[in-house]
Amino acid sequence: MTIRHKILIIDDEPQIRRLIQAALTRADYATVEAGTAREALEKLRTERPDISLLDLGLPDRDGLELVPLFKQQSDTTLIIISARDATEEKVTALDLGADDYLTKPFDTDELLARVRVALRNRMTRDGGVSAVRAGDVEIDLLNRIVKKAGQEMHLTPKEYAVLAQLARFPGRVITHSQIMKHVWPNDHDHHVEYLRVLVRTLRQKLEDDPQRPQIIGNELGIGYRLRTD
């Protein structure tokens, strides 16, 4: 028997819930809906969804307040879907623990792609997979080896630390702050420019065309993601 992944849709607008529900149902996902923060927390507890799609503009509570609660109370993968498009809002949501952020209006094909990436990440995490492939680049997290087209690449410790942090969450946006806390755990506040330099040198080593990166994607003003599609 095929197990259908369950997705919780949280939005106070019924027409948006219907749009998302229809797209997910066509893709053979099971769906659950909630129109308020209170209902969302209840469905989170009773339905145990694999993925939760959270709108921030809920009538009874700001959606940002739910992000840490969701991460504390479940292992659901949390994707924000919101009309709030300010960089600060996105960074805040991701730093609080959201796994991805999609801005309204959105294309349902993009939504389904984000869902597929999220499910692959869950399988990687739950299965204990320690190697990630992005294009012709292989990242062996267990043995700390990086290869491009089968050729082992030399990375500095800091370069590897940045790449490994992205590889642990393939397809997910990792904010500048999250990466810097990992790479410079004792002093990360003033290293944004260093981070940009490291990413630039990584692209020069790993990308076929560093000016048009296909492996390490940039989320302007927010962070980076490892593209594994």
GROMACS .gro file of C-alpha atoms in nm:
model
  229
    1MET     CA    1   0.000   0.000   0.000
    2THR     CA    2   0.132   0.345  -0.094
    3ILE     CA    3   0.158   0.589   0.195
    4ARG     CA    4   0.028   0.934   0.103
    5HIS     CA    5   0.216   1.222   0.259
    6LYS     CA    6  -0.007   1.450   0.465
    7ILE     CA    7   0.008   1.827   0.425
    8LEU     CA    8  -0.154   2.083   0.657
    9ILE     CA    9  -0.277   2.399   0.482
   10ILE     CA   10  -0.311   2.699   0.717
   11ASP     CA   11  -0.472   3.008   0.566
   12ASP     CA   12  -0.767   3.222   0.668
   13GLU     CA   13  -0.883   3.267   0.307
   14PRO     CA   14  -1.100   2.972   0.194
   15GLN     CA   15  -1.028   3.035  -0.174
   16ILE     CA   16  -0.653   3.011  -0.115
   17ARG     CA   17  -0.700   2.688   0.080
   18ARG     CA   18  -0.912   2.548  -0.205
   19LEU     CA   19  -0.648   2.643  -0.463
   20ILE     CA   20  -0.368   2.477  -0.267
   21GLN     CA   21  -0.580   2.177  -0.175
   22ALA     CA   22  -0.673   2.114  -0.539
   23ALA     CA   23  -0.310   2.130  -0.654
   24LEU     CA   24  -0.192   1.897  -0.377
   25THR     CA   25  -0.476   1.651  -0.432
   26ARG     CA   26  -0.393   1.629  -0.804
   27ALA     CA   27  -0.036   1.546  -0.701
   28ASP     CA   28  -0.173   1.267  -0.478
   29TYR     CA   29  -0.106   1.424  -0.139
   30ALA     CA   30  -0.346   1.398   0.154
   31THR     CA   31  -0.450   1.739   0.289
   32VAL     CA   32  -0.580   1.886   0.613
   33GLU     CA   33  -0.696   2.248   0.649
   34ALA     CA   34  -0.701   2.514   0.921
   35GLY     CA   35  -0.821   2.874   0.908
   36THR     CA   36  -0.691   3.001   1.242
   37ALA     CA   37  -0.381   2.965   1.459
   38ARG     CA   38  -0.579   2.780   1.724
   39GLU     CA   39  -0.715   2.533   1.473
   40ALA     CA   40  -0.369   2.492   1.320
   41LEU     CA   41  -0.212   2.395   1.654
   42GLU     CA   42  -0.491   2.145   1.714
   43LYS     CA   43  -0.452   1.988   1.367
   44LEU     CA   44  -0.075   1.979   1.417
   45ARG     CA   45  -0.128   1.770   1.731
   46THR     CA   46  -0.399   1.537   1.600
   47GLU     CA   47  -0.302   1.496   1.234
   48ARG     CA   48   0.080   1.496   1.258
   49PRO     CA   49   0.139   1.635   0.908
   50ASP     CA   50   0.461   1.573   0.718
   51ILE     CA   51   0.455   1.929   0.584
   52SER     CA   52   0.273   2.242   0.702
   53LEU     CA   53   0.203   2.538   0.473
   54LEU     CA   54   0.161   2.842   0.696
   55ASP     CA   55   0.018   3.182   0.605
   56LEU     CA   56   0.141   3.454   0.841
   57GLY     CA   57  -0.172   3.671   0.831
   58LEU     CA   58  -0.402   3.471   1.057
   59PRO     CA   59  -0.699   3.638   1.231
   60ASP     CA   60  -0.626   3.527   1.588
   61ARG     CA   61  -0.247   3.528   1.602
   62ASP     CA   62   0.050   3.640   1.397
   63GLY     CA   63   0.187   3.345   1.204
   64LEU     CA   64   0.544   3.426   1.306
   65GLU     CA   65   0.450   3.338   1.663
   66LEU     CA   66   0.356   2.989   1.545
   67VAL     CA   67   0.691   2.910   1.382
   68PRO     CA   68   0.885   2.820   1.702
   69LEU     CA   69   0.576   2.646   1.845
   70PHE     CA   70   0.548   2.425   1.538
   71LYS     CA   71   0.916   2.333   1.554
   72GLN     CA   72   0.897   2.262   1.928
   73GLN     CA   73   0.580   2.055   1.915
   74SER     CA   74   0.637   1.846   1.602
   75ASP     CA   75   0.883   1.739   1.333
   76THR     CA   76   0.671   1.885   1.054
   77THR     CA   77   0.854   2.061   0.772
   78LEU     CA   78   0.730   2.420   0.778
   79ILE     CA   79   0.693   2.623   0.458
   80ILE     CA   80   0.574   2.982   0.494
   81ILE     CA   81   0.333   3.101   0.224
   82SER     CA   82   0.269   3.470   0.270
   83ALA     CA   83   0.202   3.798   0.093
   84ARG     CA   84   0.466   3.957   0.318
   85ASP     CA   85   0.759   3.995   0.083
   86ALA     CA   86   0.995   4.212   0.289
   87THR     CA   87   1.341   4.060   0.329
   88GLU     CA   88   1.328   4.120   0.705
   89GLU     CA   89   1.009   3.911   0.736
   90LYS     CA   90   1.164   3.624   0.542
   91VAL     CA   91   1.486   3.630   0.744
   92THR     CA   92   1.291   3.639   1.071
   93ALA     CA   93   1.074   3.342   0.973
   94LEU     CA   94   1.372   3.135   0.859
   95ASP     CA   95   1.581   3.224   1.163
   96LEU     CA   96   1.289   3.122   1.386
   97GLY     CA   97   1.298   2.778   1.228
   98ALA     CA   98   1.085   2.783   0.912
   99ASP     CA   99   1.225   2.552   0.645
  100ASP     CA  100   1.126   2.756   0.339
  101TYR     CA  101   0.939   3.072   0.236
  102LEU     CA  102   0.716   3.118  -0.070
  103THR     CA  103   0.570   3.461  -0.148
  104LYS     CA  104   0.212   3.515  -0.265
  105PRO     CA  105   0.102   3.521  -0.539
  106PHE     CA  106   0.274   3.196  -0.630
  107ASP     CA  107   0.266   2.943  -0.910
  108THR     CA  108   0.128   2.606  -0.799
  109ASP     CA  109   0.404   2.429  -0.993
  110GLU     CA  110   0.660   2.610  -0.778
  111LEU     CA  111   0.469   2.516  -0.465
  112LEU     CA  112   0.469   2.149  -0.566
  113ALA     CA  113   0.842   2.169  -0.639
  114ARG     CA  114   0.908   2.311  -0.291
  115VAL     CA  115   0.696   2.031  -0.142
  116ARG     CA  116   0.894   1.765  -0.330
  117VAL     CA  117   1.223   1.914  -0.208
  118ALA     CA  118   1.091   1.921   0.148
  119LEU     CA  119   0.988   1.556   0.131
  120ARG     CA  120   1.328   1.455  -0.008
  121ASN     CA  121   1.492   1.640   0.280
  122ARG     CA  122   1.275   1.450   0.530
  123MET     CA  123   1.369   1.116   0.373
  124THR     CA  124   1.737   1.213   0.378
  125ARG     CA  125   1.712   1.312   0.745
  126ASP     CA  126   1.506   1.013   0.854
  127GLY     CA  127   1.713   0.765   0.656
  128GLY     CA  128   2.043   0.895   0.786
  129VAL     CA  129   2.178   0.959   0.435
  130SER     CA  130   2.518   1.121   0.462
  131ALA     CA  131   2.586   1.207   0.097
  132VAL     CA  132   2.425   1.470  -0.123
  133ARG     CA  133   2.448   1.526  -0.499
  134ALA     CA  134   2.395   1.863  -0.665
  135GLY     CA  135   2.449   1.847  -1.039
  136ASP     CA  136   2.786   1.677  -1.090
  137VAL     CA  137   2.900   1.768  -0.738
  138GLU     CA  138   2.898   1.499  -0.466
  139ILE     CA  139   2.925   1.594  -0.100
  140ASP     CA  140   3.013   1.310   0.137
  141LEU     CA  141   2.934   1.450   0.481
  142LEU     CA  142   3.049   1.137   0.662
  143ASN     CA  143   3.400   1.134   0.515
  144ARG     CA  144   3.421   1.509   0.446
  145ILE     CA  145   3.496   1.455   0.077
  146VAL     CA  146   3.372   1.675  -0.208
  147LYS     CA  147   3.394   1.562  -0.571
  148LYS     CA  148   3.309   1.731  -0.898
  149ALA     CA  149   3.257   1.501  -1.196
  150GLY     CA  150   3.431   1.228  -0.994
  151GLN     CA  151   3.738   1.442  -0.921
  152GLU     CA  152   3.808   1.517  -0.554
  153MET     CA  153   3.816   1.890  -0.485
  154HIS     CA  154   4.036   2.069  -0.234
  155LEU     CA  155   3.838   2.302  -0.008
  156THR     CA  156   3.964   2.505   0.284
  157PRO     CA  157   3.811   2.420   0.624
  158LYS     CA  158   3.590   2.731   0.612
  159GLU     CA  159   3.479   2.661   0.254
  160TYR     CA  160   3.387   2.306   0.351
  161ALA     CA  161   3.202   2.427   0.662
  162VAL     CA  162   2.982   2.655   0.450
  163LEU     CA  163   2.913   2.387   0.189
  164ALA     CA  164   2.842   2.121   0.452
  165GLN     CA  165   2.591   2.346   0.628
  166LEU     CA  166   2.403   2.390   0.300
  167ALA     CA  167   2.430   2.018   0.221
  168ARG     CA  168   2.272   1.920   0.551
  169PHE     CA  169   1.954   2.095   0.437
  170PRO     CA  170   1.950   2.057   0.056
  171GLY     CA  171   1.699   2.277  -0.120
  172ARG     CA  172   1.632   2.478   0.194
  173VAL     CA  173   1.721   2.845   0.234
  174ILE     CA  174   1.985   2.885   0.505
  175THR     CA  175   2.013   3.242   0.625
  176HIS     CA  176   2.341   3.432   0.649
  177SER     CA  177   2.305   3.430   1.028
  178GLN     CA  178   2.251   3.053   1.046
  179ILE     CA  179   2.556   2.981   0.829
  180MET     CA  180   2.778   3.224   1.018
  181LYS     CA  181   2.682   3.077   1.356
  182HIS     CA  182   2.800   2.741   1.224
  183VAL     CA  183   3.118   2.859   1.053
  184TRP     CA  184   3.221   3.120   1.315
  185PRO     CA  185   3.048   2.988   1.632
  186ASN     CA  186   3.227   3.222   1.872
  187ASP     CA  187   3.228   3.540   1.666
  188HIS     CA  188   2.988   3.554   1.372
  189ASP     CA  189   2.838   3.903   1.387
  190HIS     CA  190   3.078   4.075   1.149
  191HIS     CA  191   3.150   3.808   0.891
  192VAL     CA  192   2.891   3.868   0.618
  193GLU     CA  193   3.158   3.987   0.376
  194TYR     CA  194   3.379   3.690   0.462
  195LEU     CA  195   3.082   3.462   0.393
  196ARG     CA  196   3.028   3.620   0.052
  197VAL     CA  197   3.396   3.569  -0.031
  198LEU     CA  198   3.377   3.202   0.072
  199VAL     CA  199   3.068   3.145  -0.141
  200ARG     CA  200   3.237   3.317  -0.434
  201THR     CA  201   3.543   3.088  -0.409
  202LEU     CA  202   3.318   2.783  -0.369
  203ARG     CA  203   3.136   2.875  -0.688
  204GLN     CA  204   3.467   2.916  -0.869
  205LYS     CA  205   3.562   2.562  -0.766
  206LEU     CA  206   3.226   2.387  -0.808
  207GLU     CA  207   3.022   2.571  -1.070
  208ASP     CA  208   3.065   2.526  -1.445
  209ASP     CA  209   2.990   2.897  -1.482
  210PRO     CA  210   3.043   3.085  -1.153
  211GLN     CA  211   2.864   3.389  -1.299
  212ARG     CA  212   2.550   3.179  -1.347
  213PRO     CA  213   2.552   2.947  -1.046
  214GLN     CA  214   2.340   2.633  -1.068
  215ILE     CA  215   2.454   2.463  -0.747
  216ILE     CA  216   2.473   2.731  -0.477
  217GLY     CA  217   2.173   2.957  -0.519
  218ASN     CA  218   2.150   3.307  -0.376
  219GLU     CA  219   1.840   3.437  -0.196
  220LEU     CA  220   1.910   3.811  -0.216
  221GLY     CA  221   1.956   3.965   0.127
  222ILE     CA  222   1.856   3.640   0.299
  223GLY     CA  223   2.102   3.357   0.247
  224TYR     CA  224   2.186   3.063   0.023
  225ARG     CA  225   2.048   2.725  -0.075
  226LEU     CA  226   2.203   2.412  -0.227
  227ARG     CA  227   2.009   2.325  -0.542
  228THR     CA  228   1.970   1.950  -0.571
  229ASP     CA  229   1.705   1.932  -0.848
   0.00000   0.00000   0.00000
